[in-house]
Coordinates of C-alpha atoms (C1' of nucleotides) in Angstrom, one line a residue:
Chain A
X1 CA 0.0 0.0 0.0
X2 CA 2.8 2.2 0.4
X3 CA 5.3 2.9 -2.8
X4 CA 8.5 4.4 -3.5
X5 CA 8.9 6.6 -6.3
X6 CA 10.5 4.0 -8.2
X7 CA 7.7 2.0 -7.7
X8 CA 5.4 4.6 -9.3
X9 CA 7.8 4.8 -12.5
X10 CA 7.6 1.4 -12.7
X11 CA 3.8 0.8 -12.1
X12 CA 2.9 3.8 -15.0
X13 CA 5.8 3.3 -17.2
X14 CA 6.9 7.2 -16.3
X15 CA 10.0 8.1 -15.9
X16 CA 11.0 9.0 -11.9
X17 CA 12.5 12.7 -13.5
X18 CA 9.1 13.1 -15.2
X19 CA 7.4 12.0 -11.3
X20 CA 9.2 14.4 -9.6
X21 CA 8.4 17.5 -12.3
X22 CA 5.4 16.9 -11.8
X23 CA 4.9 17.1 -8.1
X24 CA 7.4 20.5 -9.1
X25 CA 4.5 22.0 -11.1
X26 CA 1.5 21.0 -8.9
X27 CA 0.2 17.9 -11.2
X28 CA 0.8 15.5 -7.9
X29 CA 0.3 16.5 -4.2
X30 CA 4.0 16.7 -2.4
X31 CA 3.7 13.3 -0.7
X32 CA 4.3 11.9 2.9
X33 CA 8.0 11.1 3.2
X34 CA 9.5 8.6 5.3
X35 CA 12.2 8.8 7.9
X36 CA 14.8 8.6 5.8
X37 CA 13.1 11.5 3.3
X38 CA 12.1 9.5 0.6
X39 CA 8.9 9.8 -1.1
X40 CA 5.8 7.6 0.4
X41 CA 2.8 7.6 -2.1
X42 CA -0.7 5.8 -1.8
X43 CA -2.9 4.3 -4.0
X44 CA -4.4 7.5 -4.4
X45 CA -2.0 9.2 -6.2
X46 CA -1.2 5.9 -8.3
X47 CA -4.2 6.6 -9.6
X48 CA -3.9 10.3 -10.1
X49 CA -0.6 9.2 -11.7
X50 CA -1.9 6.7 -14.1
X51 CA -4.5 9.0 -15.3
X52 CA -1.9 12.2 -16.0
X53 CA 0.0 9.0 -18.0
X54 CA -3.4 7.7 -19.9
X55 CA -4.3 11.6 -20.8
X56 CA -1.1 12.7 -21.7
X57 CA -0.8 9.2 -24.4
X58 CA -3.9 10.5 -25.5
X59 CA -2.0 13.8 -26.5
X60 CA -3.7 16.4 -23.9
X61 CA -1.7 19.3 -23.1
X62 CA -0.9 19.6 -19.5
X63 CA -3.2 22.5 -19.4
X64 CA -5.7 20.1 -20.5
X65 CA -4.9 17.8 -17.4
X66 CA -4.8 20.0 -15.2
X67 CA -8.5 21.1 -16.0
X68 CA -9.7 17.1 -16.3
X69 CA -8.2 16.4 -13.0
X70 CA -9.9 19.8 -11.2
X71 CA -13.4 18.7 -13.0
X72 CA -13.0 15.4 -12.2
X73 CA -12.2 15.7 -8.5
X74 CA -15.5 17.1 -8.5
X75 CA -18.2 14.0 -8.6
X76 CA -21.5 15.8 -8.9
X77 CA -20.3 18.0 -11.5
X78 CA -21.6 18.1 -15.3
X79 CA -19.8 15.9 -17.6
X80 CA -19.7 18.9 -20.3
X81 CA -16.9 20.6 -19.2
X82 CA -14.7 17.0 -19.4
X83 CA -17.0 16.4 -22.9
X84 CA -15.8 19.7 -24.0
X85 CA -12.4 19.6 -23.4
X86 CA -11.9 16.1 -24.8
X87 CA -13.8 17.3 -28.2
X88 CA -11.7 20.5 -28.2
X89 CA -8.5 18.3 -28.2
X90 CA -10.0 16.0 -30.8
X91 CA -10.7 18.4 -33.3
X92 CA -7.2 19.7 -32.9
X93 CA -5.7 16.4 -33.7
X94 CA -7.4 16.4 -36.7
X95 CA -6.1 19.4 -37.8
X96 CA -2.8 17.8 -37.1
X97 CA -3.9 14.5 -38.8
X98 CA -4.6 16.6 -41.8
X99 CA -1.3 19.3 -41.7
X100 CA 0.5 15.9 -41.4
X101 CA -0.8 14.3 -44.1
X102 CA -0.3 17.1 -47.0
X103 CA 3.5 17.3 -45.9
X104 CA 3.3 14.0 -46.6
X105 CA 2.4 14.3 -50.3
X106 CA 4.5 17.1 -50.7
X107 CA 7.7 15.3 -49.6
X108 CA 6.5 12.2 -51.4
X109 CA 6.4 14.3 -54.3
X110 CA 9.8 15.8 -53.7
X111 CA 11.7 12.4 -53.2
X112 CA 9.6 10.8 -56.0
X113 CA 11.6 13.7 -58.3
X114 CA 14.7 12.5 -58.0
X115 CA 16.4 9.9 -59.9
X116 CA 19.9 10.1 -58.6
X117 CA 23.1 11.3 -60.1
X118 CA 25.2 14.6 -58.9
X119 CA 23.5 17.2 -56.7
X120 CA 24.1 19.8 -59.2
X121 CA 21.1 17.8 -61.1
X122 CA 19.4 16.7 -57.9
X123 CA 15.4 17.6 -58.1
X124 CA 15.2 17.2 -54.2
X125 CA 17.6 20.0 -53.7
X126 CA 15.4 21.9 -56.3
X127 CA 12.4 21.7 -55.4
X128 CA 13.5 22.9 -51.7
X129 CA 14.9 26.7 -53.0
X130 CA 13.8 28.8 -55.2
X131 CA 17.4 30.8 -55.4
X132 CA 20.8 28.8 -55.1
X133 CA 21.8 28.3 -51.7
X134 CA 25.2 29.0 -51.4
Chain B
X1 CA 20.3 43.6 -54.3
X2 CA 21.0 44.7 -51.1
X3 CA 17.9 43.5 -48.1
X4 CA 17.3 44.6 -44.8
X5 CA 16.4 41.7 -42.3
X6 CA 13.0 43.4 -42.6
X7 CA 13.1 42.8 -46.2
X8 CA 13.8 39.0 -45.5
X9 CA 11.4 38.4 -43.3
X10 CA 8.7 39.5 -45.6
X11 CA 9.9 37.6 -48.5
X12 CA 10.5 34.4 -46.9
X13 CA 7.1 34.9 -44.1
X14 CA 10.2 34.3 -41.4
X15 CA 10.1 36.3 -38.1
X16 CA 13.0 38.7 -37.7
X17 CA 14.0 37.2 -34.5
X18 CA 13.9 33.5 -36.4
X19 CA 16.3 34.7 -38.6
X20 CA 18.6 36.5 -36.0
X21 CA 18.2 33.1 -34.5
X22 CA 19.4 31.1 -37.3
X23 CA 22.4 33.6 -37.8
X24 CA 23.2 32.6 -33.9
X25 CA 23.1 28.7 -34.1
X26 CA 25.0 29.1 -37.6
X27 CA 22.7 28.2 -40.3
X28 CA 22.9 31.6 -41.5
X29 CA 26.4 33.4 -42.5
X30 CA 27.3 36.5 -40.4
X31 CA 26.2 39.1 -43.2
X32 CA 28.1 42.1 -43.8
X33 CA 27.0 45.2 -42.0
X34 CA 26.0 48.7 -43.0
X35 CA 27.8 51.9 -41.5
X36 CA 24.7 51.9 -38.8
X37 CA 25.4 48.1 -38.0
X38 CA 22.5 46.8 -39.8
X39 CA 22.6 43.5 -41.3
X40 CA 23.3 44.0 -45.1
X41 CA 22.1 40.6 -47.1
X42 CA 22.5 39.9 -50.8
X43 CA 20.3 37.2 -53.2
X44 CA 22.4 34.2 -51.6
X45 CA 21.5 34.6 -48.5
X46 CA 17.6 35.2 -49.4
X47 CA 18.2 32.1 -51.5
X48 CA 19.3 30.0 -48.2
X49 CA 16.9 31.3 -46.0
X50 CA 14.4 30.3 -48.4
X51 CA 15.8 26.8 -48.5
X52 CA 16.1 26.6 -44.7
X53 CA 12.2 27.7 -44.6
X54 CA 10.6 25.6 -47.4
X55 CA 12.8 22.4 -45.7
X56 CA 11.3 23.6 -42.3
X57 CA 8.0 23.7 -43.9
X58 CA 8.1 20.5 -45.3
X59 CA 8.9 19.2 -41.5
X60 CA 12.5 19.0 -41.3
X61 CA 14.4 19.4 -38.2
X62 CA 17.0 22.2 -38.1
X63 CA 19.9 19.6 -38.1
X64 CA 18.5 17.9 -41.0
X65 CA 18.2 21.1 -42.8
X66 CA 22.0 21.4 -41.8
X67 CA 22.9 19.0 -43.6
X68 CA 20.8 18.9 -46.4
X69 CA 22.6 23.1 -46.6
X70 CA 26.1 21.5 -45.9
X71 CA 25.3 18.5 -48.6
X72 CA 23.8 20.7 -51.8
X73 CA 26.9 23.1 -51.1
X74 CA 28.9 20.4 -53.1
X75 CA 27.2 20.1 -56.5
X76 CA 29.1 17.9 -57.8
X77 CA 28.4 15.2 -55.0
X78 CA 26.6 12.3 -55.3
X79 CA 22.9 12.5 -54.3
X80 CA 22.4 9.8 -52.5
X81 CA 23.0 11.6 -49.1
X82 CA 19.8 14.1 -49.7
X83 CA 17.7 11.1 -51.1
X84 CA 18.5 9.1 -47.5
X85 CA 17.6 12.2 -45.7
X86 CA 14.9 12.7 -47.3
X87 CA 13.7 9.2 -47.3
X88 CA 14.2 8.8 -43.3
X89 CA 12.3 11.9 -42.9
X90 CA 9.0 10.6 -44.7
X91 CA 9.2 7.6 -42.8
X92 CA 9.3 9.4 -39.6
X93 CA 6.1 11.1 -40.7
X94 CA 4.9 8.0 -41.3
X95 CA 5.4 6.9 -38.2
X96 CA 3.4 10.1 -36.7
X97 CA 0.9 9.8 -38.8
X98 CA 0.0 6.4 -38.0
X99 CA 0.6 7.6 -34.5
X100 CA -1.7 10.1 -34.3
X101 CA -4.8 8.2 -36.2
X102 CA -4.1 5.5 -33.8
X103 CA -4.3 8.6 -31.0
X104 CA -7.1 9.8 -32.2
X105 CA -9.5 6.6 -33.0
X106 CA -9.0 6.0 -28.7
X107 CA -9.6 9.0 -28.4
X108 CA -12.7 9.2 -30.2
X109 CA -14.0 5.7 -29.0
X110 CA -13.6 7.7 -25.2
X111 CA -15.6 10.6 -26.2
X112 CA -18.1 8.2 -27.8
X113 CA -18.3 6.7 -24.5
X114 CA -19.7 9.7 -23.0
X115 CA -23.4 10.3 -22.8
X116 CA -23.8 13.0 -20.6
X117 CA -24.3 13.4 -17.0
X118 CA -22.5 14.0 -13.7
X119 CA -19.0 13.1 -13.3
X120 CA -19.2 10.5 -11.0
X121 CA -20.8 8.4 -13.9
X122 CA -18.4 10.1 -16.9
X123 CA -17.2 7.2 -18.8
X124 CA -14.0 9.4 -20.3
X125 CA -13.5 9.9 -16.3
X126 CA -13.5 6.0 -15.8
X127 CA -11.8 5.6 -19.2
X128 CA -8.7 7.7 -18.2
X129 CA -8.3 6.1 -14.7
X130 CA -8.0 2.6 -13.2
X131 CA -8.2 3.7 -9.9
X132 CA -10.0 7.0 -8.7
X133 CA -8.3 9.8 -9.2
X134 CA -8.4 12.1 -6.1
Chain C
dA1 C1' 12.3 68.9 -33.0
dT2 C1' 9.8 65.1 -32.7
dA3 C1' 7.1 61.1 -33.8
dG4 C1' 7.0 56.7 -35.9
dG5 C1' 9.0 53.2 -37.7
dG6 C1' 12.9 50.1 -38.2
dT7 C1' 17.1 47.9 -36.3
dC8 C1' 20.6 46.4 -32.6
dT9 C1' 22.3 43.3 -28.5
dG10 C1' 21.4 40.3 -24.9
dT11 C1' 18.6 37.6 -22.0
dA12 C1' 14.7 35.0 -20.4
dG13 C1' 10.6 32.3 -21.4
dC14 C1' 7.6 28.5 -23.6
dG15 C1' 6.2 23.1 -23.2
dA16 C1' 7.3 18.8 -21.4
dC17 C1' 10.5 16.9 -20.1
dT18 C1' 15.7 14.9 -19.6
dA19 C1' 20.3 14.7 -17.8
dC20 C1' 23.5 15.6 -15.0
dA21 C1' 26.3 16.6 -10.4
dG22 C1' 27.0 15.6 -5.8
dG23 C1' 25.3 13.7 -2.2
dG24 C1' 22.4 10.3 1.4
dT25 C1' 20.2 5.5 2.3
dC26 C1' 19.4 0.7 2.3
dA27 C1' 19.6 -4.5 1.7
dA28 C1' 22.6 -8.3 0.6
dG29 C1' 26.9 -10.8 0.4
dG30 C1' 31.8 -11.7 2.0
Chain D
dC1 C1' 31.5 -5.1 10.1
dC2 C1' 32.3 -3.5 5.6
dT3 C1' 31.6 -2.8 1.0
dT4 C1' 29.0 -2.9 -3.2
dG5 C1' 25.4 -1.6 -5.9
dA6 C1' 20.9 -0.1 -6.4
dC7 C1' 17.9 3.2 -5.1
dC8 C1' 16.7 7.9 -3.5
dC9 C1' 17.4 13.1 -2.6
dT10 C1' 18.0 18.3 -4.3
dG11 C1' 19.1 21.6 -7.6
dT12 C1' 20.5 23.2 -11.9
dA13 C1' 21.2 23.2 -16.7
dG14 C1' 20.2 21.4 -21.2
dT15 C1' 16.9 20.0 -25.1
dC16 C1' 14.2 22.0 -29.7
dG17 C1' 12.8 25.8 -32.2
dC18 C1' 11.7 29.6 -31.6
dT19 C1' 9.3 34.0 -29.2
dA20 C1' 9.2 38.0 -26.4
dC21 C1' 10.9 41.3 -24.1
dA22 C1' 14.2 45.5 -22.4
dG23 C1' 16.8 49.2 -23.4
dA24 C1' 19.2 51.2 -26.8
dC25 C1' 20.3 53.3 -31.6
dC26 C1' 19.1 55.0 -36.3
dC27 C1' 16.5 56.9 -40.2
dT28 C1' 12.8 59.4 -42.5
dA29 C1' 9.0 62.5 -42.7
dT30 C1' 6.5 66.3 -40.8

DNA sequence: ATAGGGTCTGTAGCGACTACAGGGTCAAGG
DNA sequence: CCTTGACCCTGTAGTCGCTACAGACCCTAT
């Protein structure tokens, strides 16, 4: 019932460096400490932990969070403030999904160009300037 | 033929600061100076800038731009070097793209699972979290 | 003469960590 | 009992690619 820090990595697959930043910027509560000053965490904040881990792999800032954690702490609060943020945050990796993608053409387009042979020829280098680069 | 920082920063849509910054980590030449100790650039240096912000655009890192700079300096060397850069680079956005549609089908299926309500019932709540976060 | 733009240097900040340096602590084996 | 190695502590500085100042100088137009 009691863990260690290391413990905690292990448990959430989070690095103790990241652990400890995050207790730095107010994600985690500072914990209990034992004699010896090490830090004692409870299944509480295993939890808390593994749900910053699960939020941030889902790709929310953590801004985002932040605000998750506050409305969820709150039980008999309305779900559309969680509902909104999560919607907010998908629409925005869609944007990305679709910024991502049309590089992707464009570069396929750019290496597709090129056939090899001396860079003086090369349609990569090209297709990246306008000017010569010196 | 002779540009003001001002003057590249309109033409290649870079900030001035970017381009101050690119002088400091050396991807830009020191330019020459005017009497008043403002930067003085000619065509060749619009011409790299340009390079340096269409291979930012298409998603390159700085060092890779580096070296794509330091590699289409020689034109007379083989192109191999820019194709393998190139070609690591889309597969890297590969990578995020499948990434990020992987990111954002969970995420979607978690939104999906919401139907309204008060928190203590949110199913993106219970989707983050194993255990209850305090 | 002054107002407004531009430019200069240098430094600090962003997000989200990551990597030390330089120490203290603890359990197991010789 | 002592040592070895794994763990933990604090604090600071580095990463990437900029961005945003502060406090100064310069240039043109009115």
């Amino acid at each position: 019932m009691a863990f260690t820090i290391g413990d905690m990595s292990k448990a959430t697959a989070t690095k103790i460096e990241t652990i400890r930043y995050y207790e730095k910027i107010g994600l985690l509560p500072k914990p209990a400490r034992t004699t010896s000053n090490y830090r004692d965490y409870g299944q509480a904040e295993l939890g808390r932990l593994s749900f910053i881990r699960r939020a941030r792999d889902l790709g929310f800032s953590l801004d985002q969070v932040r605000a998750l954690l506050s409305i969820s702490g709150d039980r008999s609060c309305d779900c559309a403030g969680i509902d909104a943020i999560a919607k907010e945050h998908l629409l925005e990796v869609d944007r990305k999904l679709a910024d991502l993608a049309a590089l992707r053409k464009e570069l396929k387009a750019v290496i597709d160009s090129c056939d090899g042979g001396i860079v003086a020829d090369c349609r990569i280098i090209e297709a990246l300037g306008p000017a010569s680069p010196s």
